Amino acid sequence: MSDEEETSDTTYLEDDTYGDPKTFDLNFKGPVAKRSCTDVLCCIIFILCIIGYILLGLLAWVHGDPRRVAYPTDSKGHFCGQKGTPNENKTILFYFNLLSCTSPSVVINLQCPTTQICVSKCPEKFLTYMEIQFTYRTNKNYWTYYSQFCKSTFVKPAKTLTQVLLDDDCPIAIFPSKPFLQRCFPDFSTKNGTLTVGNKTTFEDGSGKTRNAIELRAAANRVNKILDARTIGMKIFEDYATTWYWILLGLIIAMFLSWMFVILLRYIAGLLFWVFMVGVIGIIGYGIGHCYQEYCNLQGQPNSHLTVYDIGIQTDISMYFQLKQTWFTFMVILCLLEVFIILMLIFLRERIRISIALLKEGSKAIGYIPTTLVYPLLTFIFLSICISYWAVIAVYLATSGVPVYKVITPEGQCKHENTTCDPEIFNTTEIAKACPGAQCNFAFYGGKSLYHQYIPTFQIFNLFVFLWLINFVIALGQCALAGAFASYYWALKKPDDIPPYPLFTAFGRAIRYHTGSLAFGSLILASIQIFRIVLEYLDRHLKEAQNNISKFLQCCLKCCFWCLETVVKFLNRNAYIMIAIYGKNFCMSAREAFNLLMRNVLKVAVMDNVTDFVLILGKILVTGCIGVLAFLLFTQRLPTIIEGPTSLNYYWVPLLTVIIGSYLVAHGFFSVYAMCVDTIFICFLEDMERNDGSTERPYYMSQSLLKILNESSMQTKKP
């Protein structure tokens, strides 16, 4: 081919502001079919990280033991209820002296300074060791019942109370308890407004003292709340069991409404926008009138002529509303806002018309490629797999190690407190002699091997790769959808020229050729997110040691990283669209997308605002409709139309489930719609720069967009 022929197939757009002139291929007719792999190095790194992630999972699986989360552990580090062990039938953990525990969080974390053993059932009656010694001679059944809560089997209670306390063989007292979280907690109840334990307000603690239920409640001040939470949890489960089919029906209706809203947007997008703008102008106008009325009412009122500087800073905010200056300031601000909105609507009306036309075009594109509405389900499955794998690895890493035992004393006054010990030989060591009453109890799982030393690093790696995979899955969905909708736009005769299976084809191209590019963009975003998580971690753990300057700097850093993440998400989204269309690497696609958007910055601003408004309105409309119907149904306010569930404990449980579920369903539908509109918008800008509407270079845009563009061109050419 000669140079003249090559020149005839290429044109240049001068771009003095954003780099070198841009070269156009005039033979471009849609997403490039012949592609090559992009960002291969990043693809290799991504694959190696996934392999390392899998190996980490295997390593954690070998060393971790999730039974340490599922089963409670006694003072010797043995699992309660584990099959094949002496504790197989002893599934509940029992505490010798619950009064020594300061809070239930200490109890659940197995760091209560008292002996813990595995039992088959919790105590059901009040008994003390001294009472057992007196009744043993006449009735041995009491000792048989009491001895099951001792560490070892005794023929008879021959030891004195002092010896029992020193040897820590048996509890000095037991009281009615119930199993919860596989642990024996006091059986608290309320009788005539008085807190009781086992229907008693006072009881003997076994050491000669009389205790009341309030003292036991203070020792475990959150146990009653946890037990209440169990009751609430059972009631919530009953509500779900009663209303699950109604919830499912509500979500199906939400899906239908979302589909209908997306389809109807091709007819009502303009109406929705202009009705909203008229409403905003009317509300601001009402605010101006109200401010003027308040300003006039304060005429002649004493002290109303004072300024904000005169009265200074006041804790009573209502004092500022008694000043004419306040209402005058509000009126001026609202007037400026009103004028600004009206001027924007006047001068940007053509761009608003194009934006509305693009919204309608997006609805039409989804109608021609309905399989795109199913893609959020695939994204949900991928995200669920990533989240599940991350959670499993985190649990296995957290439970890796061997039992570590610590010295614990009831009073906490021993110098060896919290030091590592060996329970097998503890009673023969100097610590047991120096600290009477000290115990060598299980504390946590850990170790000193190389693997155990790097467990925190493995957890950070687990979190980082998790964020990388999550962002990659989202990027894959955006690129696949962009490729499908780009195929629609660049079809000259719609829908005849739309290629078969556009979504499947675009998904395959993204996986085969652009895994590296998608991984590159996801890596940038994951790095920013991990920095934000580190900042949040430091803020939580160093909150008390911070001064005002460090807090201010940390807030600034949080704000900057949030803004950076938002900007990167926007740039990545448009870069993925360019990747789906042209098949170039991430950096070139991001650069071309940025330059294209900067050359049309006003169109971008208008388009984003109009699209955001429509999507927010759609989500509110779908969620609100389903929420109102669910409220009327679950509160039995539609008995004449349909009879809903009549025996709910908390009607707000299924109601909130339906509302949140409806929002997520609508968000899934509208995320596809937003990607469709963004892709069509990028293609529209490219179409305008590449083509001129002639026979040789016709526009690929729809007739409605072409009509608006022609009207705009004719108005521009008028003298």
XYZ file of C-alpha atoms in Angstrom:
719
model
C 0.000 0.000 0.000
C 1.329 3.456 -0.916
C 1.862 6.321 1.499
C -1.088 8.181 -0.023
C -3.384 5.201 0.612
C -2.127 4.923 4.174
C -2.778 8.614 4.701
C -6.290 8.279 3.400
C -7.081 5.727 6.136
C -5.667 7.860 8.935
C -6.526 11.259 10.369
C -5.126 13.304 13.230
C -6.779 15.322 15.978
C -4.722 18.192 17.376
C -4.524 17.880 21.131
C -2.277 20.684 22.329
C -3.450 20.467 25.913
C -3.282 16.753 26.614
C -0.313 15.443 24.641
C 0.592 14.617 21.073
C -1.893 14.556 18.219
C -4.155 11.527 18.396
C -4.210 9.139 15.446
C -7.506 7.669 14.263
C -8.043 4.535 12.233
C -10.840 5.477 9.855
C -11.570 1.805 9.158
C -12.515 1.237 12.808
C -15.925 -0.466 13.001
C -16.288 -1.623 16.576
C -14.361 -3.519 19.236
C -11.091 -4.826 17.827
C -11.291 -8.554 17.091
C -7.596 -9.264 16.474
C -5.857 -8.646 19.779
C -2.721 -9.562 21.664
C -2.116 -10.116 25.370
C -1.598 -6.897 27.327
C 0.371 -6.222 30.542
C 1.866 -9.714 30.481
C 4.240 -9.005 33.384
C 1.376 -8.002 35.665
C -0.556 -11.072 34.492
C 2.356 -13.312 35.518
C 2.631 -11.592 38.913
C -1.114 -11.951 39.402
C -1.030 -15.667 38.589
C 1.955 -16.182 40.914
C 0.081 -14.390 43.708
C -2.931 -16.639 43.171
C -0.661 -19.704 43.303
C 0.928 -18.325 46.483
C -2.549 -17.680 47.859
C -3.505 -21.304 47.214
C -0.273 -22.531 48.840
C -0.962 -20.288 51.835
C -4.385 -21.882 52.118
C -2.825 -25.349 52.089
C -0.231 -24.314 54.678
C -2.894 -22.819 56.927
C -5.011 -25.939 56.475
C -2.133 -28.130 57.639
C -1.306 -26.056 60.742
C -4.702 -24.575 61.579
C -7.476 -26.240 63.507
C -10.925 -24.628 63.268
C -12.103 -26.901 66.062
C -10.449 -24.379 68.359
C -13.182 -21.977 67.306
C -16.002 -24.525 67.220
C -15.193 -26.221 70.545
C -14.486 -24.581 73.907
C -11.170 -25.494 75.556
C -10.620 -26.360 79.214
C -7.744 -25.273 81.426
C -5.554 -28.109 80.139
C -6.085 -27.199 76.475
C -8.438 -30.112 75.757
C -11.478 -29.681 73.504
C -14.935 -30.164 74.978
C -17.087 -32.537 72.929
C -14.341 -33.730 70.575
C -14.995 -37.219 69.282
C -12.520 -39.950 70.169
C -11.423 -38.256 73.420
C -12.488 -38.642 77.074
C -14.424 -35.387 76.652
C -16.555 -36.714 73.784
C -19.747 -36.623 75.866
C -18.692 -33.528 77.784
C -19.600 -30.741 75.383
C -20.005 -27.820 77.812
C -17.369 -25.740 79.583
C -17.865 -25.154 83.313
C -16.164 -22.440 85.422
C -15.277 -23.230 89.034
C -15.725 -19.669 90.281
C -17.547 -17.413 87.875
C -17.429 -14.595 90.433
C -13.720 -14.173 89.651
C -14.509 -13.315 86.059
C -14.854 -9.612 85.406
C -16.876 -9.732 82.174
C -18.328 -12.272 79.753
C -15.836 -11.233 77.095
C -13.090 -12.564 79.391
C -15.100 -15.727 79.859
C -15.577 -16.338 76.150
C -11.894 -15.638 75.452
C -10.941 -18.307 78.017
C -8.868 -15.957 80.138
C -10.942 -16.012 83.297
C -8.722 -16.581 86.374
C -10.490 -19.756 87.460
C -10.300 -23.449 86.598
C -12.369 -24.561 83.619
C -13.403 -28.172 82.959
C -15.609 -29.963 80.439
C -18.949 -31.284 81.730
C -21.911 -33.084 80.181
C -24.490 -30.714 81.647
C -24.663 -27.521 83.674
C -25.609 -27.405 87.386
C -29.327 -27.178 88.043
C -29.366 -26.505 91.799
C -27.614 -24.570 94.567
C -24.980 -26.627 96.440
C -21.787 -25.848 98.324
C -18.877 -28.134 99.166
C -19.468 -27.636 102.898
C -23.122 -28.667 102.531
C -22.044 -31.817 100.680
C -19.686 -32.765 103.539
C -22.555 -32.534 106.069
C -25.118 -34.418 103.951
C -22.729 -37.115 102.686
C -23.216 -39.235 105.792
C -27.012 -39.427 105.348
C -27.420 -39.078 101.556
C -24.613 -39.918 99.117
C -26.648 -38.917 96.076
C -25.780 -35.258 96.579
C -22.065 -36.042 96.374
C -22.604 -38.157 93.250
C -24.280 -35.180 91.613
C -21.702 -32.680 92.899
C -18.623 -34.731 91.973
C -19.338 -34.536 88.235
C -18.209 -30.905 88.415
C -14.829 -31.812 89.932
C -11.595 -32.327 88.000
C -11.255 -35.960 89.082
C -13.512 -38.576 90.645
C -13.466 -38.787 94.438
C -14.973 -41.540 96.505
C -16.039 -39.102 99.189
C -15.577 -35.420 100.096
C -12.832 -36.033 102.651
C -10.729 -32.961 101.923
C -11.234 -29.818 103.926
C -12.446 -26.632 102.274
C -8.971 -25.093 102.589
C -7.351 -28.110 100.946
C -9.932 -28.031 98.128
C -9.143 -24.378 97.488
C -5.392 -25.059 97.431
C -5.592 -28.160 95.230
C -8.342 -26.653 93.106
C -9.997 -30.044 92.698
C -13.664 -29.010 93.011
C -15.709 -25.810 92.945
C -16.600 -24.535 96.381
C -20.151 -23.845 95.197
C -22.415 -24.428 92.236
C -25.587 -22.619 91.220
C -28.236 -23.098 88.513
C -26.839 -22.423 85.049
C -27.801 -22.853 81.426
C -25.563 -23.721 78.463
C -24.939 -20.928 75.985
C -22.102 -20.817 73.451
C -21.263 -24.267 74.895
C -20.483 -22.662 78.255
C -22.353 -22.691 81.572
C -23.734 -19.236 82.324
C -25.898 -18.240 85.320
C -29.623 -18.829 84.892
C -30.655 -15.212 85.351
C -34.326 -14.285 85.429
C -36.488 -11.451 86.688
C -39.198 -12.063 89.277
C -41.473 -9.145 90.194
C -38.822 -6.754 88.942
C -36.040 -8.371 91.031
C -33.053 -10.126 89.491
C -32.799 -13.767 90.552
C -30.614 -16.809 89.907
C -32.541 -20.059 89.976
C -35.519 -18.228 91.537
C -33.318 -17.041 94.428
C -32.093 -13.558 95.135
C -29.320 -14.658 97.552
C -27.145 -17.761 97.796
C -24.091 -19.124 99.628
C -20.803 -18.837 97.737
C -19.218 -21.794 99.574
C -16.748 -19.732 101.579
C -19.206 -18.713 104.288
C -20.412 -15.552 102.547
C -23.907 -14.783 101.319
C -24.032 -13.360 97.818
C -26.918 -11.968 95.829
C -27.805 -12.178 92.179
C -26.736 -8.580 91.597
C -23.161 -9.393 92.668
C -23.081 -12.338 90.275
C -24.492 -10.082 87.601
C -21.751 -7.548 88.310
C -19.088 -10.243 88.013
C -20.479 -11.161 84.603
C -22.118 -7.863 83.732
C -22.886 -8.745 80.151
C -23.981 -12.344 80.514
C -27.643 -11.384 80.847
C -27.415 -9.303 77.696
C -25.924 -12.257 75.853
C -28.736 -14.488 77.103
C -31.247 -11.873 76.014
C -29.526 -11.835 72.632
C -30.045 -15.589 72.416
C -33.784 -15.121 73.003
C -33.934 -12.362 70.422
C -31.990 -14.538 67.991
C -34.499 -17.376 68.399
C -37.404 -15.005 67.813
C -35.727 -13.560 64.725
C -35.180 -17.094 63.406
C -38.880 -17.828 63.946
C -39.816 -14.668 62.040
C -37.605 -15.689 59.119
C -39.093 -19.190 59.141
C -42.576 -17.673 58.962
C -41.932 -15.016 56.306
C -39.206 -16.459 54.056
C -41.548 -16.955 51.108
C -42.899 -13.410 51.467
C -39.335 -12.096 51.490
C -38.536 -14.121 48.375
C -41.686 -12.796 46.684
C -40.676 -9.233 47.565
C -37.240 -9.693 46.017
C -38.803 -11.140 42.851
C -41.121 -8.138 42.607
C -38.110 -5.845 43.140
C -36.314 -7.584 40.270
C -39.382 -7.142 38.041
C -39.730 -3.455 38.988
C -36.029 -2.851 38.313
C -36.357 -4.458 34.897
C -39.456 -2.389 34.113
C -37.752 0.819 35.260
C -34.730 0.177 33.024
C -36.992 -0.505 30.037
C -39.210 2.527 30.706
C -36.207 4.850 30.898
C -36.141 5.055 27.114
C -39.526 6.834 27.352
C -39.512 8.692 30.701
C -35.845 9.629 31.329
C -36.363 13.199 30.114
C -39.615 13.584 32.013
C -38.034 12.373 35.248
C -35.121 14.780 34.931
C -37.157 17.891 34.130
C -39.772 17.155 36.797
C -36.954 16.823 39.302
C -35.324 20.089 38.200
C -38.642 21.953 38.383
C -39.111 20.525 41.869
C -35.632 21.663 42.941
C -36.221 25.174 41.557
C -39.592 25.290 43.311
C -38.176 24.144 46.663
C -35.343 26.684 46.510
C -37.876 29.361 45.554
C -39.973 28.448 48.574
C -36.848 28.707 50.731
C -36.152 32.202 49.369
C -39.706 33.278 50.153
C -39.526 31.827 53.665
C -36.232 33.611 54.378
C -37.686 36.904 53.129
C -40.769 36.465 55.298
C -38.680 35.755 58.395
C -36.482 38.738 57.577
C -39.560 41.010 57.381
C -41.029 39.606 60.607
C -37.853 40.560 62.483
C -38.153 44.200 61.420
C -38.470 46.304 64.565
C -37.699 43.396 66.896
C -35.217 44.276 69.681
C -31.628 43.135 69.079
C -32.527 41.753 65.630
C -30.156 44.273 64.021
C -27.141 42.724 65.782
C -24.608 40.743 63.762
C -23.043 37.338 64.367
C -19.845 39.072 65.469
C -21.785 41.023 68.085
C -23.247 37.981 69.866
C -20.206 35.746 69.363
C -20.277 31.969 69.702
C -23.444 30.722 71.401
C -24.410 27.187 72.418
C -28.069 28.004 71.801
C -28.314 27.930 68.008
C -31.821 29.431 68.058
C -30.291 32.791 68.996
C -28.780 33.062 65.508
C -32.238 32.651 63.954
C -33.388 35.790 65.796
C -31.010 37.931 63.751
C -31.971 39.591 60.453
C -28.438 39.014 59.191
C -28.892 35.224 59.407
C -32.018 35.139 57.251
C -30.596 37.692 54.822
C -27.498 35.518 54.371
C -29.610 32.431 53.767
C -31.737 34.334 51.251
C -28.680 35.559 49.323
C -27.178 32.038 49.207
C -30.439 30.499 47.973
C -30.865 33.259 45.373
C -27.357 32.638 44.024
C -28.017 28.899 43.941
C -31.317 29.448 42.130
C -29.717 31.703 39.535
C -26.816 29.258 39.067
C -29.159 26.296 38.440
C -31.317 28.272 35.990
C -28.264 29.511 34.069
C -26.827 26.011 33.920
C -30.105 24.678 32.562
C -30.187 27.414 29.921
C -26.590 27.240 28.716
C -26.157 23.479 29.063
C -29.567 22.481 27.715
C -28.086 20.858 24.603
C -25.679 18.757 26.649
C -28.526 17.809 28.972
C -30.580 16.714 25.956
C -27.663 14.569 24.752
C -27.289 13.054 28.232
C -30.986 12.187 28.374
C -30.752 10.671 24.899
C -27.798 8.564 26.048
C -29.859 7.339 29.001
C -32.614 6.298 26.629
C -30.047 4.655 24.361
C -28.697 2.681 27.335
C -32.157 1.327 28.056
C -32.506 0.318 24.421
C -29.109 -1.440 24.454
C -30.041 -3.520 27.508
C -33.288 -4.441 25.760
C -31.279 -5.820 22.828
C -28.740 -7.608 25.085
C -30.885 -8.801 28.041
C -28.283 -11.361 29.154
C -26.294 -8.480 30.665
C -28.887 -8.242 33.459
C -27.934 -11.773 34.546
C -24.225 -10.960 34.807
C -24.466 -9.434 38.340
C -25.409 -12.936 39.527
C -22.110 -14.278 38.164
C -20.237 -11.419 39.853
C -22.025 -12.238 43.110
C -20.912 -15.885 42.845
C -17.279 -14.897 42.207
C -17.314 -12.421 45.091
C -18.870 -15.017 47.409
C -16.084 -17.473 46.550
C -13.403 -14.859 47.242
C -14.964 -13.794 50.548
C -15.441 -17.399 51.692
C -11.856 -18.367 50.820
C -10.476 -15.306 52.625
C -12.576 -16.009 55.728
C -11.561 -19.686 55.836
C -7.847 -18.855 55.511
C -8.168 -16.165 58.186
C -9.755 -18.677 60.598
C -7.151 -21.374 59.876
C -4.301 -18.885 60.332
C -5.816 -17.594 63.565
C -6.080 -21.140 64.941
C -2.562 -22.181 63.928
C -0.252 -23.077 66.796
C 0.041 -25.119 69.955
C -1.631 -24.467 73.323
C 0.118 -21.783 75.361
C -0.412 -21.754 79.133
C -0.120 -18.706 81.411
C 0.125 -18.245 85.164
C -3.132 -16.800 86.500
C -3.855 -15.749 90.075
C -7.303 -14.799 91.407
C -6.045 -11.609 93.014
C -3.560 -10.728 90.278
C -0.822 -9.819 92.793
C 1.799 -12.419 91.867
C 5.004 -11.219 90.190
C 4.848 -14.268 87.901
C 1.376 -13.291 86.656
C 0.910 -13.897 82.909
C 4.202 -15.789 82.477
C 4.360 -18.973 80.396
C 4.085 -22.246 82.333
C 3.793 -26.021 81.898
C 0.651 -27.496 83.502
C 2.226 -30.948 83.864
C 4.947 -29.796 86.283
C 3.489 -26.512 87.495
C 2.697 -27.715 91.029
C 6.361 -28.699 91.558
C 7.813 -25.352 90.427
C 8.824 -22.363 92.544
C 5.981 -20.307 91.074
C 3.342 -22.482 92.770
C 5.135 -22.014 96.090
C 5.740 -18.289 95.674
C 2.147 -17.591 94.584
C -0.356 -19.637 96.621
C -3.550 -20.183 94.652
C -1.863 -19.558 91.290
C -2.973 -21.717 88.367
C -1.400 -22.722 85.073
C -4.319 -22.328 82.688
C -4.684 -22.442 78.936
C -4.498 -18.934 77.418
C -4.328 -19.082 73.609
C -2.759 -20.833 70.631
C 0.674 -19.794 69.432
C 4.231 -20.949 68.931
C 7.829 -19.896 68.340
C 8.510 -21.617 65.017
C 9.269 -19.663 61.844
C 5.742 -20.270 60.559
C 4.128 -18.965 63.740
C 6.335 -15.868 63.723
C 5.091 -14.955 60.230
C 1.384 -15.539 60.873
C 0.676 -11.746 61.113
C 2.466 -11.298 57.766
C 0.395 -14.109 56.266
C -2.782 -12.432 57.510
C -1.765 -9.170 55.813
C -0.974 -11.068 52.601
C -4.349 -12.799 52.869
C -6.112 -9.451 53.182
C -4.160 -7.832 50.337
C -4.740 -10.653 47.838
C -8.387 -10.722 48.890
C -8.759 -7.027 48.031
C -6.892 -7.603 44.767
C -9.208 -10.456 43.780
C -12.340 -8.529 44.744
C -11.312 -5.564 42.581
C -10.298 -7.928 39.758
C -13.732 -9.572 39.751
C -15.418 -6.167 39.596
C -13.020 -5.048 36.837
C -13.710 -8.228 34.854
C -17.433 -7.536 35.018
C -17.000 -3.934 33.926
C -14.759 -4.896 30.988
C -17.084 -7.686 29.845
C -20.174 -5.470 29.999
C -18.331 -2.630 28.259
C -17.352 -4.956 25.426
C -20.935 -6.137 24.987
C -22.412 -2.622 24.931
C -19.639 -1.340 22.654
C -20.606 -4.074 20.187
C -24.125 -2.669 20.258
C -23.053 0.938 19.703
C -20.654 0.230 16.827
C -23.288 -1.776 14.938
C -24.234 0.474 12.004
C -27.674 -1.094 11.595
C -29.128 -1.814 15.012
C -29.968 -4.508 15.969
C -29.180 -6.411 12.769
C -25.417 -5.803 12.898
C -25.021 -6.707 16.581
C -22.716 -9.769 16.686
C -24.088 -12.984 18.221
C -23.464 -13.594 21.938
C -21.796 -10.194 22.542
C -21.500 -10.641 26.324
C -19.955 -14.111 26.076
C -17.526 -12.903 23.403
C -16.507 -9.834 25.440
C -16.031 -11.953 28.578
C -13.797 -14.386 26.686
C -11.687 -11.547 25.221
C -11.237 -9.990 28.652
C -10.066 -13.263 30.199
C -7.874 -14.373 27.285
C -6.129 -11.125 26.381
C -6.557 -8.582 29.183
C -6.175 -10.431 32.489
C -2.912 -8.548 33.033
C -4.476 -5.145 32.368
C -7.423 -5.837 34.657
C -5.016 -7.108 37.325
C -2.905 -3.949 36.927
C -5.844 -1.633 37.569
C -7.064 -3.825 40.425
C -3.581 -3.816 41.985
C -3.515 -0.014 42.090
C -6.918 0.098 43.741
C -6.085 -2.681 46.221
C -2.878 -0.862 47.256
C -4.843 2.287 48.057
C -7.443 0.308 50.007
C -4.805 -1.500 52.075
C -3.291 1.878 53.002
C -6.721 3.079 54.112
C -7.164 -0.044 56.247
C -3.737 0.501 57.843
C -4.661 4.110 58.651
C -7.933 2.969 60.210
C -6.075 0.318 62.242
C -3.568 2.861 63.547
C -6.364 5.282 64.383
C -8.182 2.673 66.472
C -5.106 1.454 68.362
C -3.395 4.805 68.911
C -6.479 6.873 69.627
C -5.596 7.559 73.273
C -1.966 8.476 72.514
C -2.805 11.032 69.826
C -2.775 14.774 70.208
C -4.898 17.210 68.238
C -2.263 17.769 65.530
C -1.787 14.062 64.841
C -5.566 13.562 64.759
C -5.890 16.410 62.255
C -3.134 14.971 60.051
C -4.690 11.525 60.206
C -8.081 12.917 59.185
C -6.402 14.702 56.275
C -4.707 11.463 55.202
C -8.002 9.567 55.387
C -9.716 12.217 53.296
C -6.899 12.271 50.717
C -6.848 8.493 50.335
C -10.646 8.407 50.038
C -10.512 11.021 47.275
C -7.652 9.147 45.607
C -9.605 5.883 45.693
C -12.668 7.584 44.180
C -10.623 9.136 41.362
C -8.810 5.852 40.639
C -12.123 3.982 40.487
C -13.416 6.529 37.953
C -10.273 6.331 35.827
C -10.140 2.529 36.008
C -13.753 2.248 34.944
C -13.166 4.299 31.800
C -9.835 2.561 31.149
C -11.617 -0.803 31.153
C -14.065 0.551 28.572
C -11.172 1.565 26.297
C -9.551 -1.851 26.845
C -12.793 -3.562 25.840
C -13.001 -1.453 22.656
C -9.389 -1.181 21.445
C -7.564 -3.974 23.282
C -4.613 -1.810 24.391
C -2.744 -2.076 27.691
C -3.929 -0.453 30.880
C -1.709 2.642 30.884
C -2.448 3.558 27.253
C -6.166 2.933 27.746
C -6.245 5.014 30.920
C -4.355 7.848 29.193
C -6.635 7.852 26.148
C -9.767 7.696 28.310
C -8.529 10.575 30.460
C -7.666 12.732 27.441
C -10.988 11.954 25.793
C -12.913 12.928 28.921
C -10.873 16.099 29.435
C -11.617 17.203 25.857
C -15.314 16.873 26.722
C -15.233 17.841 30.387
C -18.578 19.696 30.336
C -20.338 16.761 28.726
C -18.783 14.456 31.324
C -19.961 16.631 34.223
C -23.499 16.897 32.906
C -23.673 13.212 31.986
C -22.467 12.043 35.394
C -24.933 14.236 37.264
C -27.902 13.258 35.105
C -27.018 9.548 35.305
C -26.451 9.651 39.067
C -29.793 11.362 39.571
C -31.705 8.821 37.481
C -30.018 5.848 39.167
C -30.571 7.213 42.677
C -34.195 7.950 41.817
C -34.610 4.437 40.424
C -33.141 2.788 43.530
C -35.326 4.919 45.809
C -38.400 4.188 43.706
C -37.910 0.403 43.656
C -36.846 0.151 47.310
C -39.595 2.527 48.444
C -42.369 0.679 46.608
C -41.297 -2.708 47.947
C -40.733 -1.264 51.422
C -44.221 0.271 51.599
C -45.864 -2.937 50.401
C -43.842 -5.009 52.873
C -44.729 -2.625 55.726
C -48.442 -2.848 54.953
C -48.219 -6.636 54.682
C -46.170 -7.372 57.808
C -48.178 -4.934 59.960
C -51.443 -6.576 58.794
C -52.829 -3.462 57.163
C -53.938 -5.273 54.018
C -56.321 -7.877 55.474
C -59.037 -7.204 52.926
C -56.635 -7.633 49.964
C -54.182 -10.278 51.136
C -53.574 -11.920 54.498
C -49.957 -11.745 55.602
C -48.166 -13.431 58.531
C -50.050 -12.919 61.800
C -47.629 -14.201 64.466
C -44.467 -12.132 64.041
C -42.303 -11.253 67.040
C -40.558 -8.357 65.290
C -42.172 -7.212 62.043
C -39.162 -4.986 61.308
C -36.906 -8.043 60.835
C -38.479 -9.261 57.557
C -39.249 -5.644 56.643
C -35.592 -4.571 56.817
C -34.567 -7.761 55.025
C -36.937 -6.992 52.156
C -35.830 -3.335 51.980
C -32.099 -4.124 52.008
C -32.571 -7.026 49.597
C -34.633 -4.861 47.232
C -31.947 -2.194 47.274
C -29.250 -4.766 46.453
C -31.363 -6.183 43.607
C -31.968 -2.690 42.229
C -28.280 -1.854 42.645
C -27.335 -4.942 40.642
C -29.653 -3.972 37.783
C -28.682 -0.317 37.778
C -24.947 -1.069 37.984
C -25.346 -2.800 34.612
C -27.319 0.193 33.362
C -24.652 2.641 34.611
C -21.931 0.650 32.844
C -24.053 0.637 29.697
C -24.506 4.407 29.754
C -20.813 5.042 30.467
C -19.773 2.765 27.602
C -22.205 4.358 25.154
C -21.023 7.794 26.275
C -17.359 6.939 25.610
C -18.306 5.439 22.243
C -20.374 8.533 21.463
C -17.416 10.834 22.122
C -15.164 8.627 20.021
C -17.769 8.548 17.253
C -17.954 12.322 17.156
C -14.164 12.671 16.897
C -13.690 9.883 14.355
C -16.569 10.512 11.977
C -18.247 13.490 10.339
C -21.597 12.046 9.247
C -20.619 11.769 5.578
C -21.220 8.727 3.403
C -17.584 7.672 3.763
C -17.533 8.223 7.532
C -21.088 7.905 8.872
C -21.971 8.264 12.514
C -22.710 5.052 14.400
C -24.965 6.790 16.916
C -28.701 6.214 16.966
C -31.145 8.407 15.068
C -32.276 10.218 18.218
C -28.691 11.180 19.125
C -27.976 12.095 15.499
C -31.053 14.343 15.401
C -29.953 16.234 18.518
C -26.408 16.539 17.162
C -27.659 17.897 13.841
C -29.899 20.457 15.555
C -26.958 21.584 17.675
C -24.725 21.887 14.583
C -27.314 23.937 12.703
C -27.675 26.352 15.625
C -23.890 26.721 15.816
C -23.619 27.571 12.099
C -26.200 30.370 12.310
C -24.634 33.842 12.171
